[in-house]
Amino acid sequence: MKVMAQMSMVMNLDKCIGCHTCSVTCKQAWTNRSGVEYVWFNNVETRPGIGYPRRYEDQEKWGGGWVRTKSGRLKLRSGGRMKKLATIFSNPKLPEIHDYYEPWTYEYDMLLNAPAGEHTPVAKPKSLLTGEDMKISWSANWDDNLGGSAETMAEDPILQHMSEHVASEYEDTYMFYLPRICEHCLNPSCVASCPSGAMYKRVEDGIVLVDQDQCRGWRMCVSGCPYKKVYFNHKTGKAEKCTLCYPRLEVGLPTVCSETCVGRLRYLGLVLYDADKVAEAASVEDEHALLDAQRSVFLDPHDPAVVQAAREAGIPEDWIDAAQRSPIHKLINEYKVALPLHPEYRTMPMVWYIPPLSPVVDVIASSGNDGEDAKTLFAAIAKLRIPLEYLAGLFTAGDTRPVEASLRKLAAMRSYMRGINLGEGKDERIADAVGMTGDSLEEMYRLLAIAKYEERYVIPAAHTEQAQELDELACSLDYDGGPGMGGAGPFGSSSGQQVPVAVENFHALKNRQTADRPSTSGRVNLLNWDGNGAPTGLFPPKSEGE
Amino acid sequence: MTTWDILLWVAMPYAAFAVFVVGHIWRYRYDKFGWTTRSSQTYESRLLRWGSPMFHLGILMVIAGHAVGLLIPREWLYAIGIDEHMYHLGATALGTAAAVLTLAGLAILIYRRRTVGPVFLATTRMDKLMYVVLGAVLLFGTIATVMYQLLGPGYEYRGTVGPWLRSLIVFQPRPELMVDVPIMFQIHVIAANVLFALWPFTRLVHVWSAPIGYLFRPYIVYRSRDDARRPGSRPARPGWEGIQTPDPKKLTKL
Ligand code: HEM
Ligand code: SF4
Ligand code: SF4
């Protein structure tokens, strides 16, 4: 047994209102730079829909992830090492910018500087690739809320796997949002695809990163990732991806997307797993068995043998403690309501989802029935085959049983809690029907509905004895120039040295958590801004005479 | 022998080589972040799919050919039974194929650079200079081959250019060997020297990163958080640019 710790996330889809706050704050923090305009480390897709980039789930086309060979071994879907090197001069599976969208801005200057005239000036859209006028015809969430879906929805790879008859009927019955970040997989195919070995999985917390100094721009990781969560910075010629906000996690803060999530639906915590069993679990033959295989890789942090092995593996005491309090472990292994996204890609993804029950409730309520009655709900879940099949296409490689089990638990929780609220007492039969106890239903309710910040995010900080080594320790302005100073090196915008990932340091972050004034003055950085007051620089200076 | 001969056939190659070596060391230390192919495939893939593999396959054949033709003394080849005639046939056939691939590939790549808007705007001044010099080296090399080997009586560079190059490598330069070499070969050699001097400052540095190690490493790479802060890693400098629209006027002027 080789115990390793993995920082992971669970999202409760029932609560996502599709506001895109997570995407926007993530963008402000990480990808508001030239070359990554089209890059969304966090994006929110309306499903059914074709996702971002377009149809990324169609692995026949993009060749992401792993496949199992006849001999039972795993192989990169788009070919092994030799094939990768042979196709390195032009990657046949690389999405083009138009599979994402052509980034643009508006000619805002026109609004201020246009000469007085008869017509109101307009800010025309300008391509950020050519600077020319462009017609905006696609973006990262063009089919938001099923907008225009009549035309595009049939392209959804999941729907295409279901029967055609289903597709049209589907549109009337079901819609939900799917926020996506990098999965920080246990068996990352992006890392395996990188010819220069610049991508790696961090031993301490399992975060998957790109070493910007070692990346040589072979762009194989982009096609290797089945979730299309490695992006190519077209200005620097290097790959970039979601970092799980590691500079924040290292000081005990949740990721920006979690911190700002309006629905408070994201959970962050550690999972202990057995690294020796990953390869075996990822290569089980039956795709439907992958979910249980992955669950079996996770270790019970309360088991003394596991704790002992974790200590021997050098995992610090407070990390073991955090793993025991982890909401992730509860949702995945205890309540078994969370499911992985596309386990059939065999990368062992580590961002899991609690499937949405609310659309089922909506259907019941709109037909005039009681949307909180256990029996009605159970019956509806079983009857509404279409959403069930669709969700199974996303979360369980098409097996509807685990999805149904998860939805039934959510339904049971709903009606059990209603009973309590109406003073009808605790109906253990409801809990029985889904193989749980009333107490555990109540606990699950607490975690899913009212959990506080500290319960949703159980993040042990990196160790103070290692603090000297933390990336962000240097004084925040300890490098030439500073953010926004601009200027490219002599070989174009890719040259020169990088900026630190976050202009932040350990003490400033600690300070900010305890002070009641903004601890950073002069600059606004969403990586550390906590909404305390308005830092100078948030708004432009007032002009004289105002 | 004139001063010019010394300058051209001794001083220049050594100077170019010195710039080549020191330049690479400097670039690697100062600018690891800029050490990349700067792939433009995200912008355009249809032309690249043909141009890039053709060019690269060709140029790698050309390089292999030069290694055999210049670095290996002909006597060694005679010894393993490759006589003058065989060598000439092989070199001419393979060389022509390589030249056609390389030049056609390069033509596609340059056409693409010039006509595809985003690719053109992502082309730096260094890129343009590199294309001019690289193109010149390839062009004069091809002209020399066509003029003297295909159409002419055949020129035995293995008696002059080859030994001259090897004399430089062992630090006993023999510039006199180059004096009577046909002019097209001379220009080819001079252009190549310029290319080597430019090399470390262009995207051509990607050649040294050819990822052969990929064949031998385990698929999944693990690294400790602390590895990134190995001693010697330097504090960072800015590379952060605000988002701006490129100037479309640049599309129309070269
Ligand atoms: C030895 C192995 C080599 C590998 C693996 C390699 C790989 C690559 C890759 C991946 C690109 C980017 C293509 C794209 O997506 O835009 C590229 C571009 C380029 N390479 Fe190489 N290369 C190698 C050798 C060479 C050599 C020997 C030369 C010339 C002396 C060369 C000259 C170029 C040029 C000029 C470009 C720019 C093409 C363009 O976009 O216009 N490469 N190379
Ligand atoms: S989801 Fe993240 S870790 Fe998994 S393959 Fe893609 S980029 Fe790599
Ligand atoms: S911020 Fe939260 S609620 Fe809003 S879209 Fe993102 S995940 Fe959904």
PDB file of N, CA, C and O in Angstrom, chain A residues 241-261:
ATOM      1  N   LYS A 241      -2.876  25.375 -17.710  1.00  0.00           N
ATOM      2  CA  LYS A 241      -4.061  24.685 -17.231  1.00  0.00           C
ATOM      3  C   LYS A 241      -4.430  25.138 -15.833  1.00  0.00           C
ATOM      4  O   LYS A 241      -3.650  25.816 -15.161  1.00  0.00           O
ATOM      5  N   CYS A 242      -5.625  24.728 -15.418  1.00  0.00           N
ATOM      6  CA  CYS A 242      -6.114  24.971 -14.063  1.00  0.00           C
ATOM      7  C   CYS A 242      -5.075  24.490 -13.057  1.00  0.00           C
ATOM      8  O   CYS A 242      -4.561  23.384 -13.160  1.00  0.00           O
ATOM      9  N   THR A 243      -4.776  25.319 -12.071  1.00  0.00           N
ATOM     10  CA  THR A 243      -3.749  24.963 -11.094  1.00  0.00           C
ATOM     11  C   THR A 243      -4.361  24.568  -9.760  1.00  0.00           C
ATOM     12  O   THR A 243      -3.655  24.423  -8.777  1.00  0.00           O
ATOM     13  N   LEU A 244      -5.687  24.447  -9.741  1.00  0.00           N
ATOM     14  CA  LEU A 244      -6.430  24.264  -8.500  1.00  0.00           C
ATOM     15  C   LEU A 244      -6.024  25.361  -7.499  1.00  0.00           C
ATOM     16  O   LEU A 244      -6.027  25.154  -6.295  1.00  0.00           O
ATOM     17  N   CYS A 245      -5.685  26.522  -8.028  1.00  0.00           N
ATOM     18  CA  CYS A 245      -5.279  27.679  -7.212  1.00  0.00           C
ATOM     19  C   CYS A 245      -4.280  27.254  -6.136  1.00  0.00           C
ATOM     20  O   CYS A 245      -4.445  27.592  -4.961  1.00  0.00           O
ATOM     21  N   TYR A 246      -3.239  26.538  -6.544  1.00  0.00           N
ATOM     22  CA  TYR A 246      -2.357  25.986  -5.504  1.00  0.00           C
ATOM     23  C   TYR A 246      -1.734  27.037  -4.586  1.00  0.00           C
ATOM     24  O   TYR A 246      -1.524  26.760  -3.417  1.00  0.00           O
ATOM     25  N   PRO A 247      -1.477  28.274  -5.085  1.00  0.00           N
ATOM     26  CA  PRO A 247      -0.925  29.240  -4.121  1.00  0.00           C
ATOM     27  C   PRO A 247      -1.910  29.557  -2.994  1.00  0.00           C
ATOM     28  O   PRO A 247      -1.500  29.887  -1.883  1.00  0.00           O
ATOM     29  N   ARG A 248      -3.198  29.452  -3.276  1.00  0.00           N
ATOM     30  CA  ARG A 248      -4.193  29.674  -2.233  1.00  0.00           C
ATOM     31  C   ARG A 248      -4.298  28.447  -1.333  1.00  0.00           C
ATOM     32  O   ARG A 248      -4.311  28.559  -0.107  1.00  0.00           O
ATOM     33  N   LEU A 249      -4.373  27.271  -1.957  1.00  0.00           N
ATOM     34  CA  LEU A 249      -4.490  26.052  -1.153  1.00  0.00           C
ATOM     35  C   LEU A 249      -3.318  25.921  -0.181  1.00  0.00           C
ATOM     36  O   LEU A 249      -3.487  25.499   0.952  1.00  0.00           O
ATOM     37  N   GLU A 250      -2.134  26.310  -0.638  1.00  0.00           N
ATOM     38  CA  GLU A 250      -0.950  26.149   0.209  1.00  0.00           C
ATOM     39  C   GLU A 250      -1.058  26.938   1.501  1.00  0.00           C
ATOM     40  O   GLU A 250      -0.411  26.616   2.487  1.00  0.00           O
ATOM     41  N   VAL A 251      -1.857  28.010   1.485  1.00  0.00           N
ATOM     42  CA  VAL A 251      -2.021  28.750   2.730  1.00  0.00           C
ATOM     43  C   VAL A 251      -3.396  28.497   3.335  1.00  0.00           C
ATOM     44  O   VAL A 251      -3.861  29.237   4.191  1.00  0.00           O
ATOM     45  N   GLY A 252      -4.069  27.444   2.868  1.00  0.00           N
ATOM     46  CA  GLY A 252      -5.309  27.047   3.510  1.00  0.00           C
ATOM     47  C   GLY A 252      -6.563  27.713   2.978  1.00  0.00           C
ATOM     48  O   GLY A 252      -7.622  27.612   3.595  1.00  0.00           O
ATOM     49  N   LEU A 253      -6.462  28.405   1.846  1.00  0.00           N
ATOM     50  CA  LEU A 253      -7.653  29.046   1.284  1.00  0.00           C
ATOM     51  C   LEU A 253      -8.227  28.193   0.160  1.00  0.00           C
ATOM     52  O   LEU A 253      -7.484  27.543  -0.559  1.00  0.00           O
ATOM     53  N   PRO A 254      -9.559  28.209  -0.014  1.00  0.00           N
ATOM     54  CA  PRO A 254     -10.145  27.459  -1.119  1.00  0.00           C
ATOM     55  C   PRO A 254      -9.828  28.115  -2.461  1.00  0.00           C
ATOM     56  O   PRO A 254      -9.428  29.275  -2.515  1.00  0.00           O
ATOM     57  N   THR A 255     -10.064  27.376  -3.542  1.00  0.00           N
ATOM     58  CA  THR A 255      -9.834  27.925  -4.881  1.00  0.00           C
ATOM     59  C   THR A 255     -10.729  29.133  -5.114  1.00  0.00           C
ATOM     60  O   THR A 255     -11.743  29.300  -4.434  1.00  0.00           O
ATOM     61  N   VAL A 256     -10.363  29.954  -6.078  1.00  0.00           N
ATOM     62  CA  VAL A 256     -11.161  31.145  -6.369  1.00  0.00           C
ATOM     63  C   VAL A 256     -12.588  30.757  -6.778  1.00  0.00           C
ATOM     64  O   VAL A 256     -13.562  31.355  -6.337  1.00  0.00           O
ATOM     65  N   CYS A 257     -12.724  29.703  -7.606  1.00  0.00           N
ATOM     66  CA  CYS A 257     -14.065  29.303  -8.055  1.00  0.00           C
ATOM     67  C   CYS A 257     -14.921  28.865  -6.876  1.00  0.00           C
ATOM     68  O   CYS A 257     -16.119  29.163  -6.833  1.00  0.00           O
ATOM     69  N   SER A 258     -14.306  28.179  -5.909  1.00  0.00           N
ATOM     70  CA  SER A 258     -15.080  27.738  -4.749  1.00  0.00           C
ATOM     71  C   SER A 258     -15.444  28.923  -3.869  1.00  0.00           C
ATOM     72  O   SER A 258     -16.582  29.068  -3.420  1.00  0.00           O
ATOM     73  N   GLU A 259     -14.445  29.758  -3.632  1.00  0.00           N
ATOM     74  CA  GLU A 259     -14.652  30.907  -2.750  1.00  0.00           C
ATOM     75  C   GLU A 259     -15.796  31.783  -3.243  1.00  0.00           C
ATOM     76  O   GLU A 259     -16.592  32.291  -2.471  1.00  0.00           O
ATOM     77  N   THR A 260     -15.856  31.974  -4.555  1.00  0.00           N
ATOM     78  CA  THR A 260     -16.834  32.930  -5.076  1.00  0.00           C
ATOM     79  C   THR A 260     -18.129  32.274  -5.525  1.00  0.00           C
ATOM     80  O   THR A 260     -19.033  32.965  -5.970  1.00  0.00           O
ATOM     81  N   CYS A 261     -18.233  30.950  -5.427  1.00  0.00           N
ATOM     82  CA  CYS A 261     -19.426  30.270  -5.937  1.00  0.00           C
ATOM     83  C   CYS A 261     -20.674  30.767  -5.236  1.00  0.00           C
ATOM     84  O   CYS A 261     -20.787  30.706  -4.016  1.00  0.00           O
TER      85      CYS A 261
END
